[in-house]
PDB file of C-alpha atoms in Angstrom:
ATOM      1  CA  MET A 237       0.000   0.000   0.000  1.00 34.00           C
ATOM      2  CA  ASN A 238       1.362   3.421  -0.938  1.00 40.00           C
ATOM      3  CA  LYS A 239       1.872   5.806   1.964  1.00 38.00           C
ATOM      4  CA  LEU A 240       0.225   9.045   0.848  1.00 37.00           C
ATOM      5  CA  PHE A 241      -0.330  12.068   3.037  1.00 37.00           C
ATOM      6  CA  ILE A 242      -2.401  15.154   2.697  1.00 37.00           C
ATOM      7  CA  VAL A 243      -2.286  18.698   3.937  1.00 33.00           C
ATOM      8  CA  ALA A 244      -5.878  19.805   4.276  1.00 32.00           C
ATOM      9  CA  LEU A 245      -6.971  23.411   4.291  1.00 29.00           C
ATOM     10  CA  SER A 246      -9.852  23.618   6.735  1.00 28.00           C
ATOM     11  CA  LEU A 247     -12.512  26.306   6.835  1.00 26.00           C
ATOM     12  CA  VAL A 248     -10.366  28.219   9.305  1.00 26.00           C
ATOM     13  CA  SER A 249      -7.184  27.702   7.248  1.00 30.00           C
ATOM     14  CA  LEU A 250      -5.647  25.241   9.708  1.00 33.00           C
ATOM     15  CA  THR A 251      -3.493  22.433   8.330  1.00 36.00           C
ATOM     16  CA  ALA A 252      -3.797  18.796   9.304  1.00 37.00           C
ATOM     17  CA  THR A 253      -2.394  15.418   8.274  1.00 44.00           C
ATOM     18  CA  ALA A 254      -4.396  12.575   6.826  1.00 54.00           C
ATOM     19  CA  GLN A 255      -3.436   9.230   5.336  1.00 63.00           C
ATOM     20  CA  VAL A 256      -4.418   7.526   2.110  1.00 68.00           C
ATOM     21  CA  ILE A 257      -5.476   4.103   3.310  1.00 71.00           C
ATOM     22  CA  LYS A 258      -6.597   2.657  -0.024  1.00 72.00           C
ATOM     23  CA  SER A 259      -6.149   3.463  -3.714  1.00 71.00           C
ATOM     24  CA  SER A 260      -7.386   1.661  -6.796  1.00 73.00           C
ATOM     25  CA  GLY A 261      -7.246   3.159 -10.264  1.00 70.00           C
ATOM     26  CA  LYS A 262      -8.938   6.533 -10.083  1.00 75.00           C
ATOM     27  CA  LYS A 263     -10.447   5.968  -6.635  1.00 78.00           C
ATOM     28  CA  VAL A 264      -8.640   6.973  -3.448  1.00 76.00           C
ATOM     29  CA  VAL A 265      -9.797   6.678   0.175  1.00 77.00           C
ATOM     30  CA  ILE A 266      -8.281   9.036   2.750  1.00 74.00           C
ATOM     31  CA  LYS A 267      -8.556   8.917   6.516  1.00 71.00           C
ATOM     32  CA  ASP A 268      -8.845  12.278   8.269  1.00 63.00           C
ATOM     33  CA  GLN A 269      -6.867  12.194  11.511  1.00 56.00           C
ATOM     34  CA  LEU A 270      -8.305  15.396  13.000  1.00 51.00           C
ATOM     35  CA  GLN A 271     -11.872  14.999  11.758  1.00 50.00           C
ATOM     36  CA  LEU A 272     -12.024  18.211   9.738  1.00 52.00           C
ATOM     37  CA  ASN A 273     -15.244  16.927   8.176  1.00 57.00           C
ATOM     38  CA  TYR A 274     -14.486  17.150   4.474  1.00 64.00           C
ATOM     39  CA  ASN A 275     -17.534  17.878   2.322  1.00 71.00           C
ATOM     40  CA  VAL A 276     -18.734  16.174  -0.819  1.00 74.00           C
ATOM     41  CA  GLY A 277     -17.627  18.347  -3.723  1.00 74.00           C
ATOM     42  CA  ASN A 278     -14.329  19.440  -2.171  1.00 74.00           C
ATOM     43  CA  LYS A 279     -11.481  19.490  -4.681  1.00 73.00           C
ATOM     44  CA  VAL A 280      -8.347  17.521  -3.750  1.00 71.00           C
ATOM     45  CA  LEU A 281      -4.972  18.222  -5.376  1.00 68.00           C
ATOM     46  CA  PHE A 282      -2.301  15.520  -5.060  1.00 64.00           C
ATOM     47  CA  LYS A 283       1.380  16.465  -4.980  1.00 60.00           C
ATOM     48  CA  ASN A 284       4.533  14.369  -4.709  1.00 56.00           C
ATOM     49  CA  SER A 285       7.404  14.959  -2.300  1.00 56.00           C
ATOM     50  CA  MET A 286       8.939  17.410  -4.796  1.00 59.00           C
ATOM     51  CA  GLY A 287       5.796  19.513  -4.737  1.00 59.00           C
ATOM     52  CA  GLN A 288       4.775  18.559  -8.268  1.00 61.00           C
ATOM     53  CA  ASN A 289       1.109  18.115  -9.083  1.00 62.00           C
ATOM     54  CA  GLN A 290       0.175  14.461  -9.465  1.00 65.00           C
ATOM     55  CA  GLY A 291      -3.553  14.618 -10.026  1.00 67.00           C
ATOM     56  CA  ILE A 292      -6.753  16.283  -8.991  1.00 73.00           C
ATOM     57  CA  GLY A 293      -9.961  14.736  -7.762  1.00 75.00           C
ATOM     58  CA  THR A 294     -13.297  15.393  -6.115  1.00 77.00           C
ATOM     59  CA  ILE A 295     -14.645  14.018  -2.841  1.00 79.00           C
ATOM     60  CA  THR A 296     -17.729  12.016  -3.799  1.00 83.00           C
ATOM     61  CA  LYS A 297     -18.561  10.324  -0.491  1.00 82.00           C
ATOM     62  CA  THR A 298     -17.756  10.770   3.208  1.00 79.00           C
ATOM     63  CA  LYS A 299     -18.311   8.609   6.276  1.00 79.00           C
ATOM     64  CA  ASN A 300     -17.078   9.565   9.725  1.00 75.00           C
ATOM     65  CA  ASN A 301     -13.451  10.560   9.096  1.00 74.00           C
ATOM     66  CA  LEU A 302     -13.158   8.757   5.743  1.00 79.00           C
ATOM     67  CA  ALA A 303     -13.519  10.337   2.302  1.00 78.00           C
ATOM     68  CA  LEU A 304     -13.690   8.746  -1.151  1.00 81.00           C
ATOM     69  CA  ILE A 305     -11.958  10.728  -3.910  1.00 79.00           C
ATOM     70  CA  VAL A 306     -12.404  10.130  -7.641  1.00 79.00           C
ATOM     71  CA  LEU A 307      -9.610  11.453  -9.844  1.00 75.00           C
ATOM     72  CA  GLN A 308     -10.665  13.617 -12.763  1.00 73.00           C
ATOM     73  CA  GLU A 309     -10.160  12.619 -16.374  1.00 62.00           C
ATOM     74  CA  GLY A 310      -7.457  14.217 -18.477  1.00 52.00           C
ATOM     75  CA  GLN A 311      -4.493  13.717 -16.126  1.00 47.00           C
ATOM     76  CA  ALA A 312      -2.298  12.916 -19.113  1.00 36.00           C
ATOM     77  CA  THR A 313       0.804  15.102 -18.781  1.00 33.00           C
ATOM     78  CA  ASP A 314       4.041  13.948 -17.186  1.00 34.00           C
ATOM     79  CA  ILE A 315       3.395  15.699 -13.890  1.00 34.00           C
ATOM     80  CA  TYR A 316      -0.139  14.315 -13.642  1.00 32.00           C
ATOM     81  CA  ARG A 317       0.729  10.676 -13.092  1.00 37.00           C
ATOM     82  CA  ILE A 318      -1.874   8.300 -11.675  1.00 36.00           C
ATOM     83  CA  ILE A 319      -1.664   8.559  -7.926  1.00 40.00           C
ATOM     84  CA  ALA A 320      -1.653   4.779  -7.439  1.00 39.00           C
ATOM     85  CA  SER A 321       1.506   4.443  -9.545  1.00 35.00           C
ATOM     86  CA  THR A 322       4.513   2.855  -7.841  1.00 31.00           C
ATOM     87  CA  GLU A 323       6.503   5.925  -8.954  1.00 35.00           C
ATOM     88  CA  VAL A 324       4.763   7.874  -6.223  1.00 35.00           C
ATOM     89  CA  GLN A 325       5.821   6.706  -2.763  1.00 34.00           C
ATOM     90  CA  SER A 326       4.341   9.605  -0.874  1.00 39.00           C
ATOM     91  CA  SER A 327       2.337  12.639  -1.784  1.00 40.00           C
ATOM     92  CA  GLN A 328       0.720  15.751  -0.481  1.00 43.00           C
ATOM     93  CA  VAL A 329      -2.876  16.624  -1.096  1.00 44.00           C
ATOM     94  CA  ILE A 330      -4.332  20.083  -0.703  1.00 44.00           C
ATOM     95  CA  THR A 331      -8.062  20.080  -0.044  1.00 43.00           C
ATOM     96  CA  GLN A 332      -9.743  23.290  -1.092  1.00 44.00           C
ATOM     97  CA  LYS A 333     -12.768  24.734   0.630  1.00 45.00           C
ATOM     98  CA  LYS A 334     -15.923  23.616  -1.131  1.00 45.00           C
ATOM     99  CA  THR A 335     -17.038  26.184  -3.657  1.00 50.00           C
ATOM    100  CA  ALA A 336     -20.648  27.152  -3.196  1.00 57.00           C
ATOM    101  CA  SER A 337     -22.802  26.781  -6.290  1.00 79.00           C
ATOM    102  CA  THR A 338     -23.916  30.418  -5.889  1.00 89.00           C
ATOM    103  CA  ARG A 339     -21.951  33.313  -4.389  1.00 92.00           C
ATOM    104  CA  PHE A 340     -22.787  36.980  -4.000  1.00 96.00           C
ATOM    105  CA  GLY A 341     -20.441  39.915  -4.062  1.00 97.00           C
ATOM    106  CA  VAL A 342     -19.735  43.490  -5.090  1.00 98.00           C
ATOM    107  CA  ASN A 343     -17.419  45.099  -7.649  1.00 99.00           C
ATOM    108  CA  VAL A 344     -16.029  48.635  -7.408  1.00 98.00           C
ATOM    109  CA  ALA A 345     -14.010  49.990 -10.331  1.00 98.00           C
ATOM    110  CA  PHE A 346     -12.509  53.261 -11.516  1.00 98.00           C
ATOM    111  CA  GLU A 347     -13.251  53.867 -15.198  1.00 97.00           C
ATOM    112  CA  ASN A 348     -11.570  55.979 -17.853  1.00 96.00           C
ATOM    113  CA  ARG A 349     -14.171  56.253 -20.615  1.00 96.00           C
ATOM    114  CA  THR A 350     -13.241  57.986 -23.872  1.00 96.00           C
ATOM    115  CA  ALA A 351     -15.529  58.859 -26.781  1.00 95.00           C
ATOM    116  CA  GLN A 352     -14.249  57.292 -30.013  1.00 96.00           C
ATOM    117  CA  GLU A 353     -16.992  58.204 -32.489  1.00 96.00           C
ATOM    118  CA  ILE A 354     -20.201  60.218 -32.587  1.00 93.00           C
ATOM    119  CA  LYS A 355     -22.885  60.670 -35.215  1.00 92.00           C
ATOM    120  CA  THR A 356     -25.265  63.630 -34.986  1.00 86.00           C
ATOM    121  CA  GLU A 357     -27.427  65.226 -37.668  1.00 81.00           C
ATOM    122  CA  GLY A 358     -26.082  62.752 -40.229  1.00 83.00           C
ATOM    123  CA  GLU A 359     -22.414  63.671 -39.657  1.00 88.00           C
ATOM    124  CA  VAL A 360     -19.809  61.350 -38.118  1.00 92.00           C
ATOM    125  CA  ALA A 361     -16.878  62.608 -36.024  1.00 92.00           C
ATOM    126  CA  LYS A 362     -13.931  60.348 -35.107  1.00 93.00           C
ATOM    127  CA  ARG A 363     -11.662  60.627 -32.058  1.00 92.00           C
ATOM    128  CA  ASP A 364      -9.311  63.222 -33.568  1.00 91.00           C
ATOM    129  CA  GLU A 365     -12.218  65.547 -34.341  1.00 90.00           C
ATOM    130  CA  ILE A 366     -13.794  64.906 -30.942  1.00 89.00           C
ATOM    131  CA  LYS A 367     -10.541  66.007 -29.264  1.00 87.00           C
ATOM    132  CA  SER A 368     -10.159  69.139 -31.406  1.00 82.00           C
ATOM    133  CA  ALA A 369     -10.855  72.193 -29.245  1.00 60.00           C
ATOM    134  CA  ASP A 370     -12.508  75.402 -30.321  1.00 62.00           C
ATOM    135  CA  ASP A 371     -12.116  78.640 -28.361  1.00 55.00           C
ATOM    136  CA  PHE A 372     -13.882  77.153 -25.367  1.00 61.00           C
ATOM    137  CA  ALA A 373     -13.890  73.361 -25.201  1.00 69.00           C
ATOM    138  CA  SER A 374     -13.682  70.191 -27.255  1.00 79.00           C
ATOM    139  CA  MET A 375     -16.366  67.513 -27.461  1.00 84.00           C
ATOM    140  CA  SER A 376     -14.066  65.189 -25.518  1.00 86.00           C
ATOM    141  CA  ASP A 377     -14.326  67.529 -22.514  1.00 83.00           C
ATOM    142  CA  ILE A 378     -18.035  66.750 -22.476  1.00 84.00           C
ATOM    143  CA  LEU A 379     -18.224  63.177 -23.781  1.00 90.00           C
ATOM    144  CA  ASP A 380     -15.240  61.606 -21.939  1.00 91.00           C
ATOM    145  CA  HIS A 381     -15.861  60.455 -18.377  1.00 90.00           C
ATOM    146  CA  LYS A 382     -13.757  59.497 -15.382  1.00 92.00           C
ATOM    147  CA  SER A 383     -16.317  57.564 -13.399  1.00 95.00           C
ATOM    148  CA  VAL A 384     -16.890  54.988 -10.674  1.00 97.00           C
ATOM    149  CA  GLU A 385     -18.682  51.721 -11.392  1.00 98.00           C
ATOM    150  CA  ILE A 386     -20.416  49.810  -8.579  1.00 98.00           C
ATOM    151  CA  LEU A 387     -22.019  46.465  -9.416  1.00 99.00           C
ATOM    152  CA  GLY A 388     -23.626  43.824  -7.236  1.00 98.00           C
ATOM    153  CA  GLU A 389     -22.772  40.319  -8.450  1.00 98.00           C
ATOM    154  CA  ALA A 390     -24.414  36.896  -8.275  1.00 97.00           C
ATOM    155  CA  GLU A 391     -21.985  34.187  -9.427  1.00 96.00           C
ATOM    156  CA  PHE A 392     -23.187  30.737 -10.495  1.00 94.00           C
ATOM    157  CA  GLN A 393     -20.712  27.848 -10.753  1.00 90.00           C
ATOM    158  CA  LEU A 394     -20.745  25.784 -13.946  1.00 89.00           C
ATOM    159  CA  ASN A 395     -18.511  22.803 -14.788  1.00 83.00           C
ATOM    160  CA  ASN A 396     -14.756  22.460 -15.348  1.00 81.00           C
ATOM    161  CA  GLY A 397     -13.761  25.792 -13.817  1.00 86.00           C
ATOM    162  CA  PHE A 398     -16.337  27.903 -15.645  1.00 93.00           C
ATOM    163  CA  SER A 399     -18.782  30.244 -13.933  1.00 94.00           C
ATOM    164  CA  THR A 400     -21.274  32.871 -15.010  1.00 97.00           C
ATOM    165  CA  SER A 401     -22.238  36.060 -13.194  1.00 98.00           C
ATOM    166  CA  THR A 402     -25.105  38.505 -13.387  1.00 98.00           C
ATOM    167  CA  MET A 403     -24.136  42.021 -12.280  1.00 99.00           C
ATOM    168  CA  ILE A 404     -26.457  44.952 -11.670  1.00 99.00           C
ATOM    169  CA  GLY A 405     -25.494  48.493 -10.676  1.00 98.00           C
ATOM    170  CA  ALA A 406     -24.421  51.801 -12.190  1.00 98.00           C
ATOM    171  CA  SER A 407     -21.578  54.009 -13.367  1.00 98.00           C
ATOM    172  CA  PHE A 408     -21.495  57.642 -12.300  1.00 96.00           C
ATOM    173  CA  SER A 409     -19.203  60.650 -12.056  1.00 91.00           C
ATOM    174  CA  PRO A 410     -18.437  61.080  -8.320  1.00 85.00           C
ATOM    175  CA  ASN A 411     -17.871  64.808  -8.786  1.00 78.00           C
ATOM    176  CA  ASN A 412     -19.306  67.078 -11.442  1.00 72.00           C
ATOM    177  CA  GLU A 413     -16.690  67.285 -14.199  1.00 71.00           C
ATOM    178  CA  SER A 414     -16.229  70.939 -15.121  1.00 77.00           C
ATOM    179  CA  ILE A 415     -14.303  73.195 -17.487  1.00 80.00           C
ATOM    180  CA  SER A 416     -14.069  76.988 -17.405  1.00 81.00           C
ATOM    181  CA  TYR A 417     -13.365  79.746 -19.933  1.00 78.00           C
ATOM    182  CA  THR A 418     -12.623  83.444 -19.454  1.00 79.00           C
ATOM    183  CA  ASP A 419     -12.577  86.207 -22.073  1.00 77.00           C
ATOM    184  CA  GLY A 420     -12.221  89.618 -20.488  1.00 76.00           C
ATOM    185  CA  PRO A 421     -15.219  90.176 -18.216  1.00 80.00           C
ATOM    186  CA  VAL A 422     -17.042  87.144 -19.647  1.00 81.00           C
ATOM    187  CA  THR A 423     -16.690  83.811 -17.883  1.00 85.00           C
ATOM    188  CA  ALA A 424     -18.292  80.515 -18.829  1.00 85.00           C
ATOM    189  CA  LYS A 425     -18.368  77.173 -17.068  1.00 87.00           C
ATOM    190  CA  ILE A 426     -19.632  73.760 -18.117  1.00 87.00           C
ATOM    191  CA  GLU A 427     -20.485  71.177 -15.468  1.00 90.00           C
ATOM    192  CA  ASN A 428     -20.891  67.627 -16.674  1.00 89.00           C
ATOM    193  CA  LYS A 429     -22.823  65.007 -14.665  1.00 92.00           C
ATOM    194  CA  PHE A 430     -22.870  61.402 -15.885  1.00 93.00           C
ATOM    195  CA  PHE A 431     -25.031  58.501 -14.641  1.00 96.00           C
ATOM    196  CA  GLU A 432     -25.740  55.111 -16.185  1.00 98.00           C
ATOM    197  CA  PRO A 433     -27.628  52.201 -14.553  1.00 98.00           C
ATOM    198  CA  LYS A 434     -26.648  48.902 -16.161  1.00 99.00           C
ATOM    199  CA  ILE A 435     -26.885  45.118 -16.151  1.00 99.00           C
ATOM    200  CA  MET A 436     -23.949  42.924 -17.177  1.00 98.00           C
ATOM    201  CA  GLN A 437     -23.494  39.207 -17.845  1.00 98.00           C
ATOM    202  CA  LYS A 438     -20.031  37.685 -17.360  1.00 98.00           C
ATOM    203  CA  LEU A 439     -18.534  34.298 -18.307  1.00 98.00           C
ATOM    204  CA  SER A 440     -15.356  33.380 -16.397  1.00 97.00           C
ATOM    205  CA  TYR A 441     -12.816  30.566 -16.324  1.00 96.00           C
ATOM    206  CA  THR A 442     -10.778  29.957 -13.163  1.00 92.00           C
ATOM    207  CA  THR A 443      -7.252  28.559 -13.354  1.00 91.00           C
ATOM    208  CA  GLU A 444      -4.069  28.704 -11.239  1.00 85.00           C
ATOM    209  CA  LEU A 445      -0.677  30.193 -12.078  1.00 87.00           C
ATOM    210  CA  ASN A 446       2.043  29.691  -9.466  1.00 84.00           C
ATOM    211  CA  ASN A 447      -0.634  28.945  -6.834  1.00 80.00           C
ATOM    212  CA  ILE A 448      -2.462  32.197  -7.619  1.00 89.00           C
ATOM    213  CA  LYS A 449      -6.043  31.997  -8.876  1.00 90.00           C
ATOM    214  CA  VAL A 450      -6.469  33.798 -12.179  1.00 95.00           C
ATOM    215  CA  LYS A 451      -9.881  34.296 -13.759  1.00 96.00           C
ATOM    216  CA  PRO A 452     -10.052  35.603 -17.352  1.00 98.00           C
ATOM    217  CA  PHE A 453     -13.554  36.655 -18.360  1.00 98.00           C
ATOM    218  CA  ALA A 454     -15.722  38.021 -21.156  1.00 98.00           C
ATOM    219  CA  LEU A 455     -18.826  40.138 -20.663  1.00 98.00           C
ATOM    220  CA  ILE A 456     -21.784  41.702 -22.409  1.00 99.00           C
ATOM    221  CA  GLY A 457     -24.266  44.210 -21.031  1.00 98.00           C
ATOM    222  CA  ALA A 458     -26.765  46.987 -21.482  1.00 98.00           C
ATOM    223  CA  GLY A 459     -27.325  50.346 -19.822  1.00 98.00           C
ATOM    224  CA  LEU A 460     -29.325  53.570 -19.857  1.00 98.00           C
ATOM    225  CA  TYR A 461     -26.983  56.462 -20.670  1.00 97.00           C
ATOM    226  CA  SER A 462     -27.625  59.896 -19.152  1.00 96.00           C
ATOM    227  CA  ASN A 463     -25.280  62.875 -19.394  1.00 94.00           C
ATOM    228  CA  THR A 464     -26.388  66.295 -18.110  1.00 93.00           C
ATOM    229  CA  MET A 465     -24.380  69.376 -19.114  1.00 91.00           C
ATOM    230  CA  THR A 466     -24.978  72.731 -17.425  1.00 91.00           C
ATOM    231  CA  LEU A 467     -23.550  75.867 -19.074  1.00 88.00           C
ATOM    232  CA  THR A 468     -23.303  78.962 -16.869  1.00 89.00           C
ATOM    233  CA  VAL A 469     -22.295  82.296 -18.450  1.00 87.00           C
ATOM    234  CA  ASP A 470     -21.509  85.472 -16.483  1.00 87.00           C
ATOM    235  CA  ALA A 471     -21.138  88.701 -18.462  1.00 80.00           C
ATOM    236  CA  PRO A 472     -20.930  91.714 -16.110  1.00 78.00           C
ATOM    237  CA  GLY A 473     -21.847  94.915 -17.897  1.00 70.00           C
ATOM    238  CA  PHE A 474     -23.949  93.002 -20.405  1.00 71.00           C
ATOM    239  CA  THR A 475     -26.381  91.268 -18.061  1.00 69.00           C
ATOM    240  CA  ASP A 476     -27.003  91.466 -14.345  1.00 68.00           C
ATOM    241  CA  VAL A 477     -27.701  87.746 -13.888  1.00 66.00           C
ATOM    242  CA  SER A 478     -25.983  84.553 -14.935  1.00 78.00           C
ATOM    243  CA  GLU A 479     -27.382  82.736 -17.931  1.00 84.00           C
ATOM    244  CA  VAL A 480     -27.809  79.006 -17.272  1.00 89.00           C
ATOM    245  CA  ILE A 481     -28.518  76.452 -19.997  1.00 90.00           C
ATOM    246  CA  GLU A 482     -29.006  72.777 -19.139  1.00 92.00           C
ATOM    247  CA  THR A 483     -28.770  70.088 -21.810  1.00 92.00           C
ATOM    248  CA  LYS A 484     -29.469  66.425 -21.109  1.00 94.00           C
ATOM    249  CA  VAL A 485     -28.473  63.628 -23.502  1.00 93.00           C
ATOM    250  CA  THR A 486     -29.902  60.125 -23.030  1.00 95.00           C
ATOM    251  CA  GLY A 487     -29.615  56.843 -24.900  1.00 95.00           C
ATOM    252  CA  ARG A 488     -29.409  53.066 -24.676  1.00 97.00           C
ATOM    253  CA  THR A 489     -26.009  51.433 -24.267  1.00 98.00           C
ATOM    254  CA  LEU A 490     -24.768  48.017 -25.397  1.00 98.00           C
ATOM    255  CA  TYR A 491     -21.460  46.721 -23.984  1.00 98.00           C
ATOM    256  CA  LEU A 492     -18.878  44.135 -25.036  1.00 98.00           C
ATOM    257  CA  GLY A 493     -15.707  43.549 -23.043  1.00 98.00           C
ATOM    258  CA  ALA A 494     -13.065  41.265 -21.552  1.00 99.00           C
ATOM    259  CA  GLY A 495     -10.689  41.269 -18.607  1.00 98.00           C
ATOM    260  CA  THR A 496      -8.738  39.316 -16.018  1.00 98.00           C
ATOM    261  CA  GLN A 497      -9.309  38.879 -12.284  1.00 98.00           C
ATOM    262  CA  VAL A 498      -6.505  37.883  -9.879  1.00 97.00           C
ATOM    263  CA  SER A 499      -7.253  36.602  -6.377  1.00 95.00           C
ATOM    264  CA  ILE A 500      -5.731  38.207  -3.293  1.00 94.00           C
ATOM    265  CA  ASN A 501      -7.389  35.743  -0.916  1.00 90.00           C
ATOM    266  CA  GLU A 502     -10.458  33.498  -0.768  1.00 85.00           C
ATOM    267  CA  ASN A 503     -12.880  36.424  -0.923  1.00 92.00           C
ATOM    268  CA  MET A 504     -11.060  39.341  -2.508  1.00 96.00           C
ATOM    269  CA  SER A 505      -9.527  39.911  -5.929  1.00 97.00           C
ATOM    270  CA  VAL A 506      -8.420  42.722  -8.216  1.00 98.00           C
ATOM    271  CA  PHE A 507      -9.347  43.011 -11.871  1.00 99.00           C
ATOM    272  CA  ALA A 508      -8.642  44.948 -15.029  1.00 98.00           C
ATOM    273  CA  GLN A 509     -11.010  45.101 -17.964  1.00 98.00           C
ATOM    274  CA  TYR A 510     -11.524  46.749 -21.335  1.00 99.00           C
ATOM    275  CA  LYS A 511     -14.962  47.487 -22.755  1.00 98.00           C
ATOM    276  CA  VAL A 512     -16.357  49.024 -25.912  1.00 98.00           C
ATOM    277  CA  ASP A 513     -19.890  50.369 -26.070  1.00 98.00           C
ATOM    278  CA  LYS A 514     -22.363  51.980 -28.403  1.00 98.00           C
ATOM    279  CA  VAL A 515     -24.995  54.426 -27.169  1.00 97.00           C
ATOM    280  CA  SER A 516     -27.867  54.514 -29.647  1.00 95.00           C
ATOM    281  CA  ASN A 517     -31.313  56.138 -29.755  1.00 90.00           C
ATOM    282  CA  LEU A 518     -29.718  59.400 -28.626  1.00 90.00           C
ATOM    283  CA  GLU A 519     -32.149  62.051 -27.477  1.00 90.00           C
ATOM    284  CA  ALA A 520     -31.374  65.562 -26.269  1.00 88.00           C
ATOM    285  CA  GLU A 521     -33.403  68.143 -24.405  1.00 91.00           C
ATOM    286  CA  THR A 522     -32.417  71.679 -23.485  1.00 89.00           C
ATOM    287  CA  ASP A 523     -34.022  73.355 -20.492  1.00 84.00           C
ATOM    288  CA  GLY A 524     -36.687  70.667 -20.548  1.00 80.00           C
ATOM    289  CA  VAL A 525     -37.503  71.079 -24.250  1.00 86.00           C
ATOM    290  CA  LYS A 526     -36.873  67.952 -26.330  1.00 81.00           C
ATOM    291  CA  ASP A 527     -34.900  68.248 -29.569  1.00 73.00           C
ATOM    292  CA  GLU A 528     -37.202  67.021 -32.352  1.00 68.00           C
ATOM    293  CA  ASP A 529     -34.445  66.346 -34.902  1.00 61.00           C
ATOM    294  CA  ASP A 530     -35.831  63.924 -37.507  1.00 52.00           C
ATOM    295  CA  ASN A 531     -32.443  62.173 -37.811  1.00 56.00           C
ATOM    296  CA  SER A 532     -31.961  61.561 -34.089  1.00 63.00           C
ATOM    297  CA  SER A 533     -33.007  57.889 -34.349  1.00 72.00           C
ATOM    298  CA  SER A 534     -29.800  57.138 -36.270  1.00 85.00           C
ATOM    299  CA  ASP A 535     -27.520  59.174 -33.983  1.00 91.00           C
ATOM    300  CA  TYR A 536     -25.055  57.254 -31.836  1.00 95.00           C
ATOM    301  CA  LEU A 537     -22.032  57.597 -29.573  1.00 96.00           C
ATOM    302  CA  GLN A 538     -19.229  55.040 -29.169  1.00 97.00           C
ATOM    303  CA  HIS A 539     -16.809  54.756 -26.233  1.00 97.00           C
ATOM    304  CA  SER A 540     -13.897  52.612 -25.120  1.00 98.00           C
ATOM    305  CA  THR A 541     -13.359  52.108 -21.386  1.00 98.00           C
ATOM    306  CA  LEU A 542     -10.397  50.950 -19.306  1.00 98.00           C
ATOM    307  CA  SER A 543     -11.241  49.889 -15.738  1.00 98.00           C
ATOM    308  CA  LEU A 544      -9.296  48.867 -12.637  1.00 98.00           C
ATOM    309  CA  GLY A 545     -11.261  47.512  -9.718  1.00 98.00           C
ATOM    310  CA  LEU A 546     -11.743  45.383  -6.639  1.00 98.00           C
ATOM    311  CA  ASN A 547     -14.064  42.387  -6.303  1.00 98.00           C
ATOM    312  CA  TYR A 548     -15.281  41.027  -2.955  1.00 98.00           C
ATOM    313  CA  MET A 549     -17.316  37.813  -2.732  1.00 94.00           C
ATOM    314  CA  PHE A 550     -19.171  36.951   0.479  1.00 90.00           C
TER     315      PHE A 550
END
């Protein structure tokens, strides 16, 4: 009988020693010395005395301090030798905490969102034109956003390391973005306030690199775009009061993106992601009066967004 040992990570991150008392083909029985009460569904990673991975399995049955492990298929590389092989005299096994089928969490990210293309009144402007400034401001001063994204997340485990998440929340500018202009006694200021509720769907794959969990993902989503711009003009000597004009632009957003999430610990991870979006069905109203442009149904706005954030799962 091969003498195989395991280091088990308990729910409180304590380590303990257990012994493999029987192995046959892809089935292994371990005896838990400290009665840590392994759960069905726990993943078990076998390592040899050199610390090399030998195989991975799943606990399928428990009784008292015994657990039956079935090795997964596909252990075909050199370092994934069958655990019952005579080449392996002793081994370590790391038992991971059972992953719940559903987890809930929150994501907080800082976004740098830049307008790449806009179509209004039948004319299309690319990024270079959007950035071109006139005497006061460029379109990028109004259409680009540095925002915060907060999303609640419900993650559902699939098979073979895959999971899918539904995320609901919003992006918003934490402070009103503003630009100012002065020409003699005349001063003008634009305040820009951005808010966008959204729903996102994410597909992730979890793997390990140097014992660090890495989770690449792809996502799609939709949102309701709202950007309110307030222009305030003061012209002493010409008028005794400030002139204020408020313009609100709304539309429907579709997202497509990808990113990578890296675990810090069991509950917390950091992530970076890149998204592109298209805001269509643009509508504008000034001081509460809707713009009735006949071509507005074909108007659109496209962005690209870089995000850095923190994910916490409960």
